[in-house]
């Protein structure tokens, strides 16, 4: 399985915001995350790095988690 | 293995630009793709969709491929 964990970079450290993300879509300034369990989350932010080997999605967001 | 193929959406159709992408980074308007074979490509564009289950990265770019 190739789903990844999504993290937000905040004050220099990474905070896990969703596990087992299967799909990510982008619309304007918003990023929508969907986990394989049906969980959904939309936040204002941008992608910094996508590591498909390490199963990590790193985001930056102005929103508090 | 969880590397994905990267496609650019162009004139309504999808064009394969890199296979076996393992890492994607974002800096300003640029997207950098790295394959697990060491191939690298940087292009001006943005991410539309990331499908980790279907192993697909869909991008939009003004640059010709």
GROMACS .gro file of N, CA and C in nm:
model
  390
    1UNK      N    1   0.084  -0.120   0.000
    1UNK     CA    2   0.000   0.000   0.000
    1UNK      C    3   0.088   0.125   0.000
    2UNK      N    4   0.043   0.223  -0.074
    2UNK     CA    5   0.129   0.339  -0.095
    2UNK      C    6   0.076   0.467  -0.033
    3UNK      N    7  -0.024   0.457   0.047
    3UNK     CA    8  -0.073   0.577   0.112
    3UNK      C    9   0.036   0.634   0.203
    4UNK      N   10   0.029   0.766   0.226
    4UNK     CA   11   0.135   0.834   0.300
    4UNK      C   12   0.078   0.912   0.417
    5UNK      N   13   0.165   0.946   0.509
    5UNK     CA   14   0.123   1.033   0.618
    5UNK      C   15   0.149   1.179   0.578
    6UNK      N   16   0.056   1.267   0.616
    6UNK     CA   17   0.071   1.409   0.584
    6UNK      C   18   0.111   1.487   0.709
    7UNK      N   19   0.211   1.572   0.691
    7UNK     CA   20   0.263   1.652   0.801
    7UNK      C   21   0.257   1.800   0.765
    8UNK      N   22   0.238   1.884   0.866
    8UNK     CA   23   0.248   2.027   0.845
    8UNK      C   24   0.374   2.076   0.914
    9UNK      N   25   0.449   2.158   0.843
    9UNK     CA   26   0.569   2.217   0.901
    9UNK      C   27   0.526   2.341   0.980
   10UNK      N   28   0.554   2.339   1.108
   10UNK     CA   29   0.506   2.447   1.193
   10UNK      C   30   0.614   2.480   1.296
   11UNK      N   31   0.655   2.606   1.297
   11UNK     CA   32   0.760   2.649   1.390
   11UNK      C   33   0.881   2.557   1.385
   12UNK      N   34   0.915   2.514   1.266
   12UNK     CA   35   1.034   2.432   1.249
   12UNK      C   36   1.018   2.285   1.277
   13UNK      N   37   0.901   2.245   1.327
   13UNK     CA   38   0.883   2.102   1.350
   13UNK      C   39   0.764   2.050   1.270
   14UNK      N   40   0.760   1.921   1.253
   14UNK     CA   41   0.656   1.860   1.171
   14UNK      C   42   0.547   1.798   1.257
   15UNK      N   43   0.424   1.831   1.219
   15UNK     CA   44   0.310   1.786   1.297
   15UNK      C   45   0.225   1.694   1.207
   16UNK      N   46   0.196   1.577   1.254
   16UNK     CA   47   0.115   1.483   1.175
   16UNK      C   48  -0.029   1.532   1.170
   17UNK      N   49  -0.084   1.549   1.050
   17UNK     CA   50  -0.224   1.592   1.043
   17UNK      C   51  -0.316   1.486   0.985
   18UNK      N   52  -0.263   1.393   0.909
   18UNK     CA   53  -0.349   1.284   0.861
   18UNK      C   54  -0.266   1.162   0.826
   19UNK      N   55  -0.313   1.047   0.867
   19UNK     CA   56  -0.246   0.922   0.832
   19UNK      C   57  -0.312   0.859   0.710
   20UNK      N   58  -0.237   0.776   0.641
   20UNK     CA   59  -0.290   0.696   0.530
   20UNK      C   60  -0.363   0.779   0.424
   21UNK      N   61  -0.301   0.889   0.383
   21UNK     CA   62  -0.357   0.972   0.278
   21UNK      C   63  -0.343   0.898   0.144
   22UNK      N   64  -0.454   0.892   0.071
   22UNK     CA   65  -0.451   0.821  -0.057
   22UNK      C   66  -0.463   0.914  -0.175
   23UNK      N   67  -0.518   1.033  -0.148
   23UNK     CA   68  -0.543   1.125  -0.258
   23UNK      C   69  -0.529   1.269  -0.211
   24UNK      N   70  -0.463   1.350  -0.294
   24UNK     CA   71  -0.445   1.492  -0.264
   24UNK      C   72  -0.482   1.572  -0.387
   25UNK      N   73  -0.568   1.671  -0.371
   25UNK     CA   74  -0.601   1.757  -0.484
   25UNK      C   75  -0.575   1.902  -0.446
   26UNK      N   76  -0.555   1.984  -0.549
   26UNK     CA   77  -0.516   2.124  -0.530
   26UNK      C   78  -0.611   2.214  -0.605
   27UNK      N   79  -0.661   2.315  -0.536
   27UNK     CA   80  -0.747   2.413  -0.602
   27UNK      C   81  -0.714   2.549  -0.545
   28UNK      N   82  -0.654   2.632  -0.630
   28UNK     CA   83  -0.614   2.764  -0.584
   28UNK      C   84  -0.519   2.751  -0.467
   29UNK      N   85  -0.550   2.814  -0.355
   29UNK     CA   86  -0.463   2.810  -0.238
   29UNK      C   87  -0.495   2.695  -0.145
   30UNK      N   88  -0.589   2.610  -0.186
   30UNK     CA   89  -0.633   2.504  -0.096
   30UNK      C   90  -0.584   2.365  -0.136
   31UNK      N   91  -0.553   2.288  -0.033
   31UNK     CA   92  -0.510   2.150  -0.051
   31UNK      C   93  -0.615   2.061   0.016
   32UNK      N   94  -0.666   1.962  -0.056
   32UNK     CA   95  -0.761   1.867   0.002
   32UNK      C   96  -0.696   1.732   0.017
   33UNK      N   97  -0.703   1.679   0.136
   33UNK     CA   98  -0.645   1.547   0.165
   33UNK      C   99  -0.758   1.447   0.189
   34UNK      N  100  -0.743   1.328   0.133
   34UNK     CA  101  -0.840   1.222   0.161
   34UNK      C  102  -0.765   1.098   0.203
   35UNK      N  103  -0.805   1.042   0.315
   35UNK     CA  104  -0.739   0.920   0.359
   35UNK      C  105  -0.811   0.799   0.299
   36UNK      N  106  -0.746   0.685   0.303
   36UNK     CA  107  -0.808   0.563   0.250
   36UNK      C  108  -0.923   0.517   0.339
   37UNK      N  109  -0.938   0.579   0.455
   37UNK     CA  110  -1.048   0.545   0.545
   37UNK      C  111  -1.167   0.640   0.527
   38UNK      N  112  -1.157   0.729   0.431
   38UNK     CA  113  -1.269   0.820   0.401
   38UNK      C  114  -1.261   0.953   0.472
   39UNK      N  115  -1.160   0.972   0.554
   39UNK     CA  116  -1.143   1.099   0.624
   39UNK      C  117  -1.106   1.207   0.521
   40UNK      N  118  -1.162   1.327   0.536
   40UNK     CA  119  -1.130   1.435   0.444
   40UNK      C  120  -1.089   1.560   0.520
   41UNK      N  121  -0.998   1.632   0.462
   41UNK     CA  122  -0.955   1.757   0.525
   41UNK      C  123  -0.910   1.855   0.418
   42UNK      N  124  -0.960   1.978   0.429
   42UNK     CA  125  -0.923   2.081   0.333
   42UNK      C  126  -0.854   2.193   0.410
   43UNK      N  127  -0.742   2.237   0.364
   43UNK     CA  128  -0.675   2.346   0.434
   43UNK      C  129  -0.604   2.438   0.337
   44UNK      N  130  -0.588   2.560   0.381
   44UNK     CA  131  -0.519   2.659   0.300
   44UNK      C  132  -0.370   2.636   0.319
   45UNK      N  133  -0.300   2.610   0.212
   45UNK     CA  134  -0.158   2.585   0.229
   45UNK      C  135  -0.096   2.541   0.098
   46UNK      N  136   0.025   2.497   0.108
   46UNK     CA  137   0.094   2.452  -0.013
   46UNK      C  138   0.184   2.334   0.021
   47UNK      N  139   0.216   2.260  -0.083
   47UNK     CA  140   0.300   2.143  -0.068
   47UNK      C  141   0.447   2.185  -0.068
   48UNK      N  142   0.523   2.130   0.020
   48UNK     CA  143   0.667   2.156   0.021
   48UNK      C  144   0.741   2.038  -0.041
   49UNK      N  145   0.706   1.919   0.006
   49UNK     CA  146   0.774   1.800  -0.046
   49UNK      C  147   0.684   1.679  -0.043
   50UNK      N  148   0.705   1.598  -0.141
   50UNK     CA  149   0.632   1.474  -0.153
   50UNK      C  150   0.736   1.365  -0.166
   51UNK      N  151   0.742   1.279  -0.067
   51UNK     CA  152   0.840   1.171  -0.068
   51UNK      C  153   0.766   1.038  -0.081
   52UNK      N  154   0.766   0.985  -0.202
   52UNK     CA  155   0.688   0.865  -0.229
   52UNK      C  156   0.756   0.739  -0.178
   53UNK      N  157   0.885   0.748  -0.160
   53UNK     CA  158   0.958   0.633  -0.108
   53UNK      C  159   0.943   0.627   0.045
   54UNK      N  160   0.950   0.744   0.106
   54UNK     CA  161   0.937   0.750   0.252
   54UNK      C  162   0.794   0.764   0.300
   55UNK      N  163   0.700   0.772   0.204
   55UNK     CA  164   0.557   0.780   0.238
   55UNK      C  165   0.525   0.903   0.323
   56UNK      N  166   0.578   1.016   0.277
   56UNK     CA  167   0.558   1.139   0.353
   56UNK      C  168   0.512   1.253   0.261
   57UNK      N  169   0.415   1.327   0.308
   57UNK     CA  170   0.369   1.447   0.238
   57UNK      C  171   0.391   1.562   0.336
   58UNK      N  172   0.471   1.659   0.294
   58UNK     CA  173   0.501   1.771   0.383
   58UNK      C  174   0.435   1.897   0.330
   59UNK      N  175   0.354   1.960   0.415
   59UNK     CA  176   0.279   2.079   0.377
   59UNK      C  177   0.316   2.197   0.464
   60UNK      N  178   0.281   2.314   0.414
   60UNK     CA  179   0.298   2.438   0.490
   60UNK      C  180   0.159   2.501   0.492
   61UNK      N  181   0.115   2.547   0.605
   61UNK     CA  182  -0.019   2.606   0.611
   61UNK      C  183  -0.023   2.719   0.711
   62UNK      N  184  -0.109   2.817   0.683
   62UNK     CA  185  -0.126   2.928   0.777
   62UNK      C  186  -0.226   2.890   0.885
   63UNK      N  187  -0.302   2.785   0.858
   63UNK     CA  188  -0.406   2.746   0.952
   63UNK      C  189  -0.350   2.668   1.069
   64UNK      N  190  -0.410   2.690   1.185
   64UNK     CA  191  -0.372   2.613   1.302
   64UNK      C  192  -0.428   2.473   1.284
   65UNK      N  193  -0.364   2.376   1.343
   65UNK     CA  194  -0.416   2.239   1.330
   65UNK      C  195  -0.497   2.209   1.453
   66UNK      N  196   0.674  -0.110  -0.418
   66UNK     CA  197   0.733   0.020  -0.450
   66UNK      C  198   0.623   0.122  -0.478
   67UNK      N  199   0.648   0.241  -0.432
   67UNK     CA  200   0.540   0.340  -0.438
   67UNK      C  201   0.570   0.457  -0.530
   68UNK      N  202   0.673   0.446  -0.608
   68UNK     CA  203   0.699   0.554  -0.702
   68UNK      C  204   0.582   0.564  -0.801
   69UNK      N  205   0.565   0.685  -0.856
   69UNK     CA  206   0.449   0.710  -0.942
   69UNK      C  207   0.493   0.766  -1.077
   70UNK      N  208   0.405   0.758  -1.172
   70UNK     CA  209   0.429   0.822  -1.300
   70UNK      C  210   0.375   0.965  -1.296
   71UNK      N  211   0.448   1.057  -1.358
   71UNK     CA  212   0.405   1.196  -1.361
   71UNK      C  213   0.354   1.233  -1.499
   72UNK      N  214   0.238   1.297  -1.502
   72UNK     CA  215   0.174   1.337  -1.627
   72UNK      C  216   0.151   1.486  -1.627
   73UNK      N  217   0.154   1.545  -1.745
   73UNK     CA  218   0.116   1.685  -1.760
   73UNK      C  219  -0.015   1.689  -1.837
   74UNK      N  220  -0.107   1.770  -1.785
   74UNK     CA  221  -0.235   1.788  -1.852
   74UNK      C  222  -0.215   1.895  -1.959
   75UNK      N  223  -0.239   1.856  -2.082
   75UNK     CA  224  -0.212   1.947  -2.193
   75UNK      C  225  -0.320   1.932  -2.299
   76UNK      N  226  -0.384   2.041  -2.330
   76UNK     CA  227  -0.494   2.039  -2.428
   76UNK      C  228  -0.594   1.928  -2.398
   77UNK      N  229  -0.624   1.912  -2.272
   77UNK     CA  230  -0.726   1.815  -2.233
   77UNK      C  231  -0.680   1.671  -2.225
   78UNK      N  232  -0.555   1.644  -2.265
   78UNK     CA  233  -0.508   1.506  -2.253
   78UNK      C  234  -0.383   1.500  -2.166
   79UNK      N  235  -0.354   1.382  -2.118
   79UNK     CA  236  -0.242   1.365  -2.025
   79UNK      C  237  -0.122   1.306  -2.097
   80UNK      N  238  -0.010   1.370  -2.070
   80UNK     CA  239   0.113   1.331  -2.137
   80UNK      C  240   0.213   1.284  -2.030
   81UNK      N  241   0.266   1.167  -2.046
   81UNK     CA  242   0.361   1.114  -1.949
   81UNK      C  243   0.493   1.189  -1.960
   82UNK      N  244   0.541   1.246  -1.850
   82UNK     CA  245   0.669   1.316  -1.858
   82UNK      C  246   0.781   1.248  -1.779
   83UNK      N  247   0.743   1.168  -1.679
   83UNK     CA  248   0.848   1.093  -1.609
   83UNK      C  249   0.788   0.970  -1.542
   84UNK      N  250   0.861   0.860  -1.554
   84UNK     CA  251   0.818   0.737  -1.488
   84UNK      C  252   0.894   0.720  -1.357
   85UNK      N  253   0.834   0.645  -1.267
   85UNK     CA  254   0.900   0.606  -1.141
   85UNK      C  255   0.952   0.725  -1.061
   86UNK      N  256   0.867   0.827  -1.046
   86UNK     CA  257   0.903   0.943  -0.966
   86UNK      C  258   0.902   0.903  -0.818
   87UNK      N  259   1.009   0.937  -0.749
   87UNK     CA  260   1.018   0.901  -0.608
   87UNK      C  261   1.008   1.020  -0.517
   88UNK      N  262   1.039   1.138  -0.572
   88UNK     CA  263   1.042   1.258  -0.489
   88UNK      C  264   1.000   1.381  -0.570
   89UNK      N  265   0.918   1.464  -0.508
   89UNK     CA  266   0.873   1.587  -0.572
   89UNK      C  267   0.891   1.701  -0.472
   90UNK      N  268   0.956   1.808  -0.515
   90UNK     CA  269   0.969   1.924  -0.428
   90UNK      C  270   0.916   2.048  -0.499
   91UNK      N  271   0.877   2.147  -0.420
   91UNK     CA  272   0.813   2.267  -0.473
   91UNK      C  273   0.887   2.390  -0.423
   92UNK      N  274   0.916   2.479  -0.517
   92UNK     CA  275   0.980   2.605  -0.479
   92UNK      C  276   0.922   2.713  -0.566
   93UNK      N  277   0.844   2.801  -0.503
   93UNK     CA  278   0.779   2.907  -0.579
   93UNK      C  279   0.692   2.847  -0.686
   94UNK      N  280   0.713   2.885  -0.810
   94UNK     CA  281   0.631   2.835  -0.920
   94UNK      C  282   0.688   2.709  -0.984
   95UNK      N  283   0.796   2.658  -0.928
   95UNK     CA  284   0.862   2.544  -0.989
   95UNK      C  285   0.839   2.412  -0.914
   96UNK      N  286   0.828   2.308  -0.994
   96UNK     CA  287   0.812   2.172  -0.941
   96UNK      C  288   0.934   2.093  -0.987
   97UNK      N  289   1.000   2.027  -0.894
   97UNK     CA  290   1.113   1.941  -0.929
   97UNK      C  291   1.076   1.795  -0.909
   98UNK      N  292   1.097   1.717  -1.013
   98UNK     CA  293   1.068   1.574  -1.006
   98UNK      C  294   1.198   1.496  -1.007
   99UNK      N  295   1.205   1.394  -0.923
   99UNK     CA  296   1.322   1.306  -0.926
   99UNK      C  297   1.274   1.163  -0.935
  100UNK      N  298   1.328   1.089  -1.029
  100UNK     CA  299   1.289   0.949  -1.041
  100UNK      C  300   1.382   0.864  -0.955
  101UNK      N  301   1.342   0.741  -0.931
  101UNK     CA  302   1.425   0.651  -0.851
  101UNK      C  303   1.550   0.609  -0.929
  102UNK      N  304   1.554   0.641  -1.057
  102UNK     CA  305   1.672   0.609  -1.139
  102UNK      C  306   1.768   0.728  -1.148
  103UNK      N  307   1.738   0.835  -1.076
  103UNK     CA  308   1.829   0.949  -1.073
  103UNK      C  309   1.798   1.057  -1.174
  104UNK      N  310   1.697   1.035  -1.255
  104UNK     CA  311   1.656   1.136  -1.353
  104UNK      C  312   1.596   1.255  -1.278
  105UNK      N  313   1.628   1.377  -1.326
  105UNK     CA  314   1.573   1.495  -1.261
  105UNK      C  315   1.510   1.587  -1.363
  106UNK      N  316   1.406   1.653  -1.323
  106UNK     CA  317   1.341   1.746  -1.413
  106UNK      C  318   1.274   1.857  -1.332
  107UNK      N  319   1.298   1.981  -1.376
  107UNK     CA  320   1.239   2.095  -1.308
  107UNK      C  321   1.152   2.169  -1.408
  108UNK      N  322   1.031   2.200  -1.370
  108UNK     CA  323   0.945   2.271  -1.463
  108UNK      C  324   0.855   2.369  -1.389
  109UNK      N  325   0.816   2.471  -1.463
  109UNK     CA  326   0.726   2.571  -1.407
  109UNK      C  327   0.586   2.515  -1.417
  110UNK      N  328   0.521   2.502  -1.306
  110UNK     CA  329   0.387   2.447  -1.312
  110UNK      C  330   0.331   2.425  -1.173
  111UNK      N  331   0.219   2.357  -1.169
  111UNK     CA  332   0.160   2.328  -1.039
  111UNK      C  333   0.096   2.190  -1.040
  112UNK      N  334   0.078   2.140  -0.920
  112UNK     CA  335   0.019   2.008  -0.903
  112UNK      C  336  -0.132   2.018  -0.909
  113UNK      N  337  -0.195   1.930  -0.981
  113UNK     CA  338  -0.341   1.925  -0.984
  113UNK      C  339  -0.391   1.814  -0.893
  114UNK      N  340  -0.334   1.697  -0.911
  114UNK     CA  341  -0.379   1.585  -0.830
  114UNK      C  342  -0.266   1.486  -0.805
  115UNK      N  343  -0.273   1.429  -0.688
  115UNK     CA  344  -0.177   1.329  -0.647
  115UNK      C  345  -0.257   1.207  -0.606
  116UNK      N  346  -0.243   1.100  -0.681
  116UNK     CA  347  -0.319   0.979  -0.651
  116UNK      C  348  -0.221   0.870  -0.608
  117UNK      N  349  -0.213   0.850  -0.477
  117UNK     CA  350  -0.113   0.758  -0.422
  117UNK      C  351  -0.153   0.613  -0.440
  118UNK      N  352  -0.281   0.590  -0.456
  118UNK     CA  353  -0.329   0.454  -0.476
  118UNK      C  354  -0.309   0.413  -0.623
  119UNK      N  355  -0.338   0.509  -0.712
  119UNK     CA  356  -0.323   0.480  -0.855
  119UNK      C  357  -0.184   0.511  -0.909
  120UNK      N  358  -0.096   0.558  -0.822
  120UNK     CA  359   0.045   0.587  -0.858
  120UNK      C  360   0.053   0.690  -0.970
  121UNK      N  361  -0.022   0.799  -0.955
  121UNK     CA  362  -0.025   0.902  -1.057
  121UNK      C  363  -0.005   1.040  -0.998
  122UNK      N  364   0.077   1.119  -1.064
  122UNK     CA  365   0.097   1.259  -1.028
  122UNK      C  366   0.054   1.340  -1.149
  123UNK      N  367  -0.044   1.425  -1.131
  123UNK     CA  368  -0.092   1.503  -1.244
  123UNK      C  369  -0.055   1.651  -1.226
  124UNK      N  370   0.014   1.705  -1.325
  124UNK     CA  371   0.064   1.844  -1.319
  124UNK      C  372   0.006   1.928  -1.431
  125UNK      N  373   0.016   2.056  -1.412
  125UNK     CA  374  -0.021   2.152  -1.515
  125UNK      C  375   0.101   2.239  -1.536
  126UNK      N  376   0.138   2.265  -1.661
  126UNK     CA  377   0.257   2.345  -1.684
  126UNK      C  378   0.243   2.429  -1.809
  127UNK      N  379   0.305   2.546  -1.806
  127UNK     CA  380   0.302   2.630  -1.925
  127UNK      C  381   0.410   2.588  -2.024
  128UNK      N  382   0.506   2.513  -1.973
  128UNK     CA  383   0.619   2.473  -2.058
  128UNK      C  384   0.584   2.360  -2.151
  129UNK      N  385   0.641   2.363  -2.267
  129UNK     CA  386   0.623   2.253  -2.361
  129UNK      C  387   0.703   2.134  -2.310
  130UNK      N  388   0.657   2.015  -2.342
  130UNK     CA  389   0.734   1.899  -2.296
  130UNK      C  390   0.819   1.852  -2.411
   0.00000   0.00000   0.00000
